[in-house]
Short mmCIF file of C-alpha atoms in Angstrom, two decimals:
data_model
loop_
_atom_site.label_atom_id
_atom_site.label_comp_id
_atom_site.label_asym_id
_atom_site.label_seq_id
_atom_site.Cartn_x
_atom_site.Cartn_y
_atom_site.Cartn_z
CA UNK A 206 -0.07 0.02 -0.14
CA UNK A 207 0.89 3.50 -0.39
CA UNK A 208 2.41 5.32 2.36
CA UNK A 209 1.98 9.15 2.75
CA UNK A 210 3.76 10.13 6.10
CA UNK A 211 3.47 13.82 7.47
CA UNK A 212 6.15 14.20 9.79
CA UNK A 213 3.81 15.70 12.79
CA UNK A 214 0.71 14.94 13.86
CA UNK A 215 0.10 17.97 16.19
CA UNK A 216 2.14 21.20 15.90
CA UNK A 217 2.15 24.39 17.95
CA UNK A 218 3.83 27.51 17.03
CA UNK A 219 3.69 31.45 17.70
CA UNK A 220 2.66 34.05 15.54
CA UNK A 221 5.52 35.28 13.17
CA UNK A 222 7.47 32.01 13.30
CA UNK A 223 8.50 30.18 10.09
CA UNK A 224 7.05 26.82 9.96
CA UNK A 225 7.84 23.68 7.95
CA UNK A 226 5.40 20.75 7.08
CA UNK A 227 7.16 17.88 5.76
CA UNK A 228 5.35 15.31 3.75
CA UNK A 229 7.10 11.79 2.16
CA UNK A 230 5.58 9.31 0.11
CA UNK A 231 7.18 6.05 -0.50
CA UNK A 232 5.38 4.87 -4.03
CA UNK A 233 7.26 6.84 -6.30
CA UNK A 234 4.37 8.95 -7.21
CA UNK A 235 4.77 12.15 -9.57
CA UNK A 236 2.21 14.43 -8.39
CA UNK A 237 2.21 15.80 -4.62
CA UNK A 238 -0.59 18.01 -3.17
CA UNK A 239 -0.93 20.23 0.02
CA UNK A 240 -4.58 20.77 1.02
CA UNK A 241 -5.93 22.69 4.26
CA UNK A 242 -9.12 21.27 5.93
CA UNK A 243 -11.43 23.82 7.89
CA UNK A 244 -14.82 22.97 9.47
CA UNK A 245 -17.54 23.71 6.81
CA UNK A 246 -14.90 24.52 4.21
CA UNK A 247 -13.71 21.12 3.07
CA UNK A 248 -10.62 20.54 1.30
CA UNK A 249 -8.99 23.44 -0.26
CA UNK A 250 -5.79 23.44 -2.16
CA UNK A 251 -2.80 25.32 -1.41
CA UNK A 252 -0.22 24.44 -3.75
CA UNK A 253 0.69 21.08 -5.85
CA UNK A 254 3.72 19.63 -7.77
CA UNK A 255 3.60 17.44 -10.76
CA UNK A 256 7.36 16.76 -10.60
CA UNK A 257 10.64 17.29 -9.24
CA UNK A 258 11.32 20.96 -8.41
CA UNK A 259 7.98 22.03 -10.21
CA UNK A 260 5.40 23.86 -8.41
CA UNK A 261 2.07 25.46 -9.15
CA UNK A 262 -0.36 27.57 -7.21
CA UNK A 263 -3.74 26.31 -5.86
CA UNK A 264 -6.65 28.23 -4.62
CA UNK A 265 -5.35 29.43 -1.62
CA UNK A 266 -1.63 29.98 -1.96
CA UNK A 267 -1.15 33.38 -0.06
CA UNK A 268 1.24 33.06 3.03
CA UNK A 269 2.52 29.65 1.79
CA UNK A 270 5.36 28.24 -0.25
CA UNK A 271 6.33 24.88 -1.06
CA UNK A 272 9.70 22.91 -1.88
CA UNK A 273 10.11 19.46 -3.81
CA UNK A 274 13.72 19.07 -4.19
CA UNK A 275 13.30 15.30 -4.38
CA UNK A 276 10.50 13.27 -5.87
CA UNK A 277 9.35 11.38 -2.41
CA UNK A 278 9.28 14.52 -0.32
CA UNK A 279 6.91 17.63 -0.56
CA UNK A 280 7.37 20.46 2.01
CA UNK A 281 4.90 23.30 2.83
CA UNK A 282 6.52 26.14 4.42
CA UNK A 283 4.63 28.97 6.32
CA UNK A 284 7.10 31.86 5.90
CA UNK A 285 5.56 33.94 8.61
CA UNK A 286 2.76 32.05 10.63
CA UNK A 287 -0.32 33.87 11.33
CA UNK A 288 -3.49 32.81 13.63
CA UNK A 289 -5.82 32.40 10.42
CA UNK A 290 -3.41 29.64 9.34
CA UNK A 291 -4.36 27.56 12.43
CA UNK A 292 -5.89 24.51 10.51
CA UNK A 293 -5.49 20.80 9.71
CA UNK A 294 -3.12 20.34 6.70
CA UNK A 295 -3.20 17.31 4.53
CA UNK A 296 -0.68 16.17 2.11
CA UNK A 297 -1.86 13.82 -0.87
CA UNK A 298 -0.07 12.10 -3.66
CA UNK A 299 -1.06 10.23 -6.81
CA UNK A 300 0.74 8.31 -9.55
CA UNK A 301 0.37 10.70 -12.28
CA UNK A 302 -2.14 12.72 -14.11
CA UNK A 303 -3.53 9.64 -15.78
CA UNK A 304 -4.57 8.32 -12.27
CA UNK A 305 -6.14 11.67 -11.17
CA UNK A 306 -8.87 10.49 -9.48
CA UNK A 307 -7.03 8.55 -6.84
CA UNK A 308 -5.42 10.45 -4.13
CA UNK A 309 -3.64 9.10 -1.16
CA UNK A 310 -3.64 11.06 1.80
CA UNK A 311 -1.37 11.39 4.89
CA UNK A 312 -2.98 11.56 8.26
CA UNK A 313 -2.84 15.42 8.46
CA UNK A 314 -0.93 17.64 10.72
CA UNK A 315 -3.15 19.71 13.04
CA UNK A 316 -1.29 23.07 13.24
CA UNK A 317 -2.25 25.75 15.96
CA UNK A 318 -0.84 29.22 15.58
CA UNK A 319 -0.88 31.04 18.85
CA UNK B 265 -13.39 26.56 -12.32
CA UNK B 266 -15.07 23.71 -10.43
CA UNK B 267 -17.80 24.50 -7.84
CA UNK B 268 -19.27 21.25 -6.09
CA UNK B 269 -22.04 21.50 -3.80
CA UNK B 270 -23.11 18.73 -1.32
CA UNK B 271 -25.65 18.60 1.84
CA UNK B 272 -23.84 19.59 5.04
CA UNK B 273 -25.04 16.63 7.12
CA UNK B 274 -27.42 13.69 6.65
CA UNK B 275 -28.78 11.28 9.50
CA UNK B 276 -30.07 7.58 8.74
CA UNK B 277 -30.75 4.49 10.67
CA UNK B 278 -28.71 1.47 10.67
CA UNK B 279 -29.67 -0.94 8.22
CA UNK B 280 -31.40 1.59 5.91
CA UNK B 281 -30.12 3.05 2.44
CA UNK B 282 -28.69 6.71 2.36
CA UNK B 283 -27.96 8.88 -0.65
CA UNK B 284 -25.57 11.70 -0.64
CA UNK B 285 -26.17 14.15 -3.39
CA UNK B 286 -23.42 16.22 -5.19
CA UNK B 287 -24.05 18.96 -7.88
CA UNK B 288 -21.51 20.69 -9.72
CA UNK B 289 -20.57 23.76 -11.74
CA UNK B 290 -17.97 23.69 -14.19
CA UNK B 291 -16.30 25.04 -17.27
CA UNK B 292 -15.59 21.30 -18.20
CA UNK B 293 -15.50 18.33 -16.39
CA UNK B 294 -13.45 15.22 -16.15
CA UNK B 295 -15.74 12.80 -14.00
CA UNK B 296 -16.78 12.66 -10.17
CA UNK B 297 -14.95 10.97 -7.19
CA UNK B 298 -15.88 10.08 -3.82
CA UNK B 299 -14.11 10.17 -0.69
CA UNK B 300 -14.72 8.94 2.85
CA UNK B 301 -13.04 10.59 5.83
CA UNK B 302 -13.64 9.20 9.19
CA UNK B 303 -13.03 11.58 12.63
CA UNK B 304 -9.32 12.10 12.86
CA UNK B 305 -8.48 10.01 9.87
CA UNK B 306 -7.23 10.86 6.20
CA UNK B 307 -9.43 11.03 3.19
CA UNK B 308 -9.60 7.76 1.43
CA UNK B 309 -10.77 7.29 -2.30
CA UNK B 310 -14.19 5.24 -2.41
CA UNK B 311 -14.99 5.63 -6.24
CA UNK B 312 -14.91 7.38 -9.57
CA UNK B 313 -17.37 7.82 -12.20
CA UNK B 314 -16.19 8.91 -15.65
CA UNK B 315 -19.02 7.99 -17.45
CA UNK B 316 -22.86 8.29 -16.93
CA UNK B 317 -24.43 5.59 -14.98
CA UNK B 318 -23.93 3.54 -11.76
CA UNK B 319 -20.91 2.29 -10.34
CA UNK B 320 -21.18 -0.43 -7.72
CA UNK B 321 -18.58 -1.40 -5.37
CA UNK B 322 -19.98 -3.80 -2.41
CA UNK B 323 -22.49 -1.79 -0.19
CA UNK B 324 -21.33 1.48 -1.81
CA UNK B 325 -22.69 2.77 -5.38
CA UNK B 326 -21.84 5.95 -7.14
CA UNK B 327 -24.04 7.51 -9.78
CA UNK B 328 -23.41 10.32 -12.51
CA UNK B 329 -25.51 12.23 -14.73
CA UNK B 330 -23.39 14.52 -16.84
CA UNK B 331 -26.70 16.31 -18.64
CA UNK B 332 -27.92 16.93 -15.24
CA UNK B 333 -24.32 17.98 -13.58
CA UNK B 334 -25.24 15.66 -10.95
CA UNK B 335 -24.12 12.52 -9.12
CA UNK B 336 -24.68 10.82 -5.79
CA UNK B 337 -23.04 8.22 -3.44
CA UNK B 338 -25.42 5.41 -2.11
CA UNK B 339 -24.85 3.50 1.07
CA UNK B 340 -26.80 0.23 1.49
CA UNK B 341 -27.29 -1.82 4.59
CA UNK B 342 -25.96 0.91 6.72
CA UNK B 343 -23.34 0.13 9.47
CA UNK B 344 -22.08 2.36 12.45
CA UNK B 345 -18.92 2.32 11.08
CA UNK B 346 -20.16 4.29 8.08
CA UNK B 347 -20.45 7.34 10.11
CA UNK B 348 -18.07 9.72 8.84
CA UNK B 349 -17.60 12.89 6.27
CA UNK B 350 -18.05 12.09 2.60
CA UNK B 351 -16.63 14.26 -0.19
CA UNK B 352 -17.39 14.71 -3.69
CA UNK B 353 -14.73 15.90 -5.87
CA UNK B 354 -14.05 16.69 -9.67
CA UNK B 355 -11.40 18.30 -12.06
CA UNK B 356 -11.51 20.22 -15.29
CA UNK B 357 -9.37 18.18 -17.10
CA UNK B 358 -6.39 15.77 -16.84
CA UNK B 359 -3.86 18.20 -16.03
CA UNK B 360 -5.78 19.91 -13.08
CA UNK B 361 -5.96 18.74 -9.55
CA UNK B 362 -9.22 17.59 -7.76
CA UNK B 363 -11.51 20.10 -6.19
CA UNK B 364 -13.43 18.72 -3.45
CA UNK B 365 -16.90 19.52 -1.98
CA UNK B 366 -17.12 20.85 1.40
CA UNK B 367 -18.26 17.37 2.50
CA UNK B 368 -21.13 15.72 4.05
CA UNK B 369 -21.30 14.52 7.73
CA UNK B 370 -23.08 11.19 7.69
CA UNK B 371 -24.25 9.94 11.26
CA UNK B 372 -25.78 6.56 11.42
CA UNK B 373 -28.06 6.05 14.22
CA UNK B 374 -29.32 2.79 15.83
#
């Protein structure tokens, strides 16, 4: 089975801190995604990457950046954390665009910014 | 872009059948997917409809009507463990990522 691992299950940070959320997948998937999930708002796409060193903005990229230096790893960076970035962050991967519907999700990182 | 609408909550009795609807508005459409997420868990893929009609996988079925921009997830013989959030999702083309609806929270009661 595909395994998508997010480095932290819970994270507490202070306003203004730089925050790194790490995601690793073990099935050689080409595509990786970062979503945030908030009650009543569902899953919203922050950034995605179709290949190493490639990145594209999703629907809500403001305040975030990403890094994909290796195929298996996709990092989400909060340059200066703010309280409105308190959320559940979900990383996902898929084999490629031809397998576009089947995403494999990590267990999520619940980030609290105080 | 994509916009998918689904009810926020549904309650059903154990052993019964429940249907969760999803309507979408999009400039293009590549098919409708469904995901399940238990509290505290990761979303997991349930089904995908690329063409009109019904797809069955055990107790779960999914339906798509492109002409009506509408689909649904049908859960039969409901069990308590089916209590979860269900998300419909779609994309405009092969090159675009999935966009999710806001989710339907299903509560199965005894």
